[in-house]
Coordinates of C-alpha atoms in Angstrom, one line a residue:
X22 CA 103.1 124.4 103.2
X23 CA 106.3 123.6 100.8
X24 CA 106.5 123.0 97.0
X25 CA 108.8 121.2 95.1
X26 CA 108.5 121.3 91.3
X27 CA 111.2 118.9 89.0
X28 CA 111.6 118.7 85.4
X29 CA 113.8 115.4 84.2
X30 CA 115.4 114.5 80.7
X31 CA 115.6 110.7 80.1
X32 CA 119.5 111.0 79.3
X33 CA 120.1 112.0 83.1
X34 CA 119.0 108.4 84.5
X35 CA 120.9 106.4 81.5
X36 CA 124.3 105.6 83.4
X37 CA 125.7 102.6 84.5
X38 CA 124.3 101.7 88.3
X39 CA 121.2 104.2 88.2
X40 CA 119.7 101.9 90.0
X41 CA 121.3 101.0 92.6
X42 CA 121.8 104.5 93.5
X43 CA 118.5 106.2 92.9
X44 CA 115.9 103.4 93.4
X45 CA 114.3 101.8 96.5
X46 CA 114.5 97.6 96.5
X47 CA 110.3 98.2 96.0
X48 CA 111.1 100.4 92.6
X49 CA 113.5 98.1 91.5
X50 CA 110.9 95.1 91.7
X51 CA 108.2 97.5 89.9
X52 CA 110.9 98.6 87.4
X53 CA 111.4 94.9 86.8
X54 CA 107.8 94.1 85.7
X55 CA 107.9 96.5 82.7
X56 CA 108.4 96.0 79.7
X57 CA 111.8 97.0 78.4
X58 CA 110.4 100.0 76.0
X59 CA 108.9 101.5 79.0
X60 CA 111.8 101.3 81.6
X61 CA 113.8 104.7 80.7
X62 CA 110.2 106.9 81.0
X63 CA 109.9 105.6 84.5
X64 CA 113.3 105.6 85.7
X65 CA 112.7 109.5 84.5
X66 CA 109.8 110.2 86.5
X67 CA 110.8 108.1 89.3
X68 CA 113.7 110.5 89.5
X69 CA 111.5 113.9 88.9
X70 CA 109.0 112.8 91.5
X71 CA 111.9 111.8 94.0
X72 CA 113.6 114.9 93.2
X73 CA 110.3 116.9 93.5
X74 CA 109.8 115.3 97.1
X75 CA 112.9 116.2 98.1
X76 CA 112.6 119.7 97.0
X77 CA 109.5 120.3 99.2
X78 CA 110.8 118.3 102.4
X79 CA 113.8 121.3 102.0
X80 CA 116.7 118.3 101.9
X81 CA 117.1 117.9 98.3
X82 CA 120.0 115.6 97.8
X83 CA 121.0 115.6 101.3
X84 CA 118.8 112.8 101.4
X85 CA 120.2 109.1 100.1
X86 CA 117.3 109.1 96.5
X87 CA 117.6 105.5 97.4
X88 CA 116.1 105.8 100.6
X89 CA 112.9 107.8 99.1
X90 CA 110.1 105.9 97.9
X91 CA 108.5 108.1 94.8
X92 CA 105.4 105.7 94.2
X93 CA 104.3 105.0 98.1
X94 CA 101.3 106.8 99.6
X95 CA 102.5 109.6 102.1
X96 CA 101.4 109.7 105.6
X97 CA 102.6 113.2 105.9
X98 CA 100.5 115.4 104.2
X99 CA 102.1 114.8 101.0
X100 CA 100.6 115.7 97.7
X101 CA 102.5 113.8 94.8
X102 CA 101.4 114.6 91.2
X103 CA 103.0 114.0 87.5
X104 CA 102.8 117.0 85.3
X105 CA 101.8 116.2 81.8
X106 CA 105.1 117.4 79.9
X107 CA 102.7 116.7 76.6
X108 CA 100.6 119.6 77.8
X109 CA 103.8 121.6 78.6
X110 CA 105.1 121.5 75.4
X111 CA 107.8 119.2 76.1
X112 CA 109.7 117.2 73.7
X113 CA 109.7 113.2 74.3
X114 CA 111.4 112.2 76.8
X115 CA 111.0 114.8 79.7
X116 CA 109.1 114.1 83.1
X117 CA 108.1 116.4 85.5
X118 CA 106.6 116.1 88.9
X119 CA 105.1 118.2 91.7
X120 CA 104.7 117.5 95.7
X121 CA 103.2 119.3 97.8
X122 CA 104.8 119.2 101.4
X123 CA 102.4 120.0 104.6
X124 CA 99.0 120.0 102.0
X125 CA 96.6 118.9 104.7

Protein backbone atom coordinates (compact mmCIF):
# COMPACT_ATOMS: atom_id res chain seq x y z
CA UNK A 1 0.00 0.00 0.00
CA UNK A 2 1.24 3.50 -0.83
CA UNK A 3 -0.05 6.91 0.26
CA UNK A 4 0.11 10.27 -1.47
CA UNK A 5 -0.96 13.59 0.02
CA UNK A 6 -0.99 17.00 -1.60
CA UNK A 7 -1.81 20.54 -0.54
CA UNK A 8 -2.20 23.27 -3.14
CA UNK A 9 -2.99 26.97 -3.14
CA UNK A 10 -5.08 28.49 -5.90
CA UNK A 11 -2.22 30.81 -6.90
CA UNK A 12 -0.47 27.77 -8.39
CA UNK A 13 -3.20 27.13 -10.97
CA UNK A 14 -3.68 30.68 -12.20
CA UNK A 15 -1.13 30.73 -15.01
CA UNK A 16 -2.13 30.94 -18.68
CA UNK A 17 -2.27 27.50 -20.25
CA UNK A 18 -2.84 25.59 -16.99
CA UNK A 19 -5.91 23.83 -18.37
CA UNK A 20 -3.98 22.62 -21.43
CA UNK A 21 -1.06 21.12 -19.49
CA UNK A 22 -2.93 19.86 -16.43
CA UNK A 23 -6.45 18.82 -17.37
CA UNK A 24 -7.79 15.95 -19.45
CA UNK A 25 -10.46 16.67 -22.09
CA UNK A 26 -13.12 15.26 -19.74
CA UNK A 27 -11.94 17.54 -16.93
CA UNK A 28 -12.03 20.56 -19.22
CA UNK A 29 -15.63 19.65 -19.98
CA UNK A 30 -16.46 19.49 -16.26
CA UNK A 31 -14.74 22.83 -15.74
CA UNK A 32 -16.71 24.46 -18.56
CA UNK A 33 -19.97 23.54 -16.81
CA UNK A 34 -19.01 25.39 -13.61
CA UNK A 35 -19.87 28.95 -12.70
CA UNK A 36 -16.83 31.25 -13.12
CA UNK A 37 -16.61 31.87 -9.36
CA UNK A 38 -16.15 28.11 -8.78
CA UNK A 39 -13.52 27.52 -11.46
CA UNK A 40 -10.37 28.46 -9.54
CA UNK A 41 -11.13 26.33 -6.50
CA UNK A 42 -12.12 23.41 -8.76
CA UNK A 43 -8.80 23.69 -10.64
CA UNK A 44 -6.95 23.78 -7.32
CA UNK A 45 -8.77 20.69 -6.04
CA UNK A 46 -8.20 18.84 -9.33
CA UNK A 47 -4.48 19.60 -9.16
CA UNK A 48 -4.24 18.46 -5.53
CA UNK A 49 -6.04 15.21 -6.44
CA UNK A 50 -3.70 14.58 -9.40
CA UNK A 51 -0.57 15.21 -7.34
CA UNK A 52 -1.80 12.96 -4.52
CA UNK A 53 -2.55 10.19 -7.04
CA UNK A 54 0.83 10.51 -8.73
CA UNK A 55 2.66 10.50 -5.40
CA UNK A 56 0.79 7.38 -4.26
CA UNK A 57 1.65 5.65 -7.53
CA UNK A 58 5.29 6.64 -7.12
CA UNK A 59 5.61 8.47 -10.43
CA UNK A 60 5.11 12.09 -9.43
CA UNK A 61 5.22 14.54 -12.30
CA UNK A 62 7.16 12.12 -14.50
CA UNK A 63 3.62 11.23 -15.59
CA UNK A 64 1.97 13.90 -17.71
CA UNK A 65 -0.75 15.47 -15.52
CA UNK A 66 -3.12 15.87 -18.47
CA UNK A 67 -3.19 12.06 -18.77
CA UNK A 68 -4.47 11.54 -15.21
CA UNK A 69 -8.19 11.69 -14.44
CA UNK A 70 -8.65 13.37 -11.06
CA UNK A 71 -12.39 12.70 -10.80
CA UNK A 72 -12.73 9.28 -12.43
CA UNK A 73 -13.31 5.99 -10.65
CA UNK A 74 -10.03 4.14 -10.34
CA UNK A 75 -10.42 0.40 -10.81
CA UNK A 76 -6.96 -0.36 -9.43
CA UNK A 77 -7.84 -0.21 -5.75
CA UNK A 78 -7.00 3.49 -5.39
CA UNK A 79 -8.96 5.46 -2.82
CA UNK A 80 -8.95 9.23 -3.35
CA UNK A 81 -10.52 11.76 -0.98
CA UNK A 82 -10.60 15.52 -0.72
CA UNK A 83 -9.48 16.77 2.68
CA UNK A 84 -11.42 19.45 4.56
CA UNK A 85 -9.06 22.42 4.49
CA UNK A 86 -11.30 24.47 6.78
CA UNK A 87 -11.16 21.74 9.44
CA UNK A 88 -7.38 21.67 8.95
CA UNK A 89 -7.29 25.38 9.79
CA UNK A 90 -6.05 26.52 6.39
CA UNK A 91 -7.01 29.89 4.93
CA UNK A 92 -9.23 30.23 1.87
CA UNK A 93 -7.77 29.24 -1.45
CA UNK A 94 -6.27 25.90 -0.40
CA UNK A 95 -7.26 22.41 -1.51
CA UNK A 96 -5.88 19.11 -0.22
CA UNK A 97 -6.24 15.46 -1.22
CA UNK A 98 -5.22 12.05 0.03
CA UNK A 99 -4.71 9.03 -2.24
CA UNK A 100 -4.16 5.45 -1.11
CA UNK A 101 -2.91 3.09 -3.81
CA UNK A 102 -3.38 -0.64 -3.39
CA UNK A 103 -5.90 -0.31 -0.58
CA UNK A 104 -7.75 -3.51 -1.51
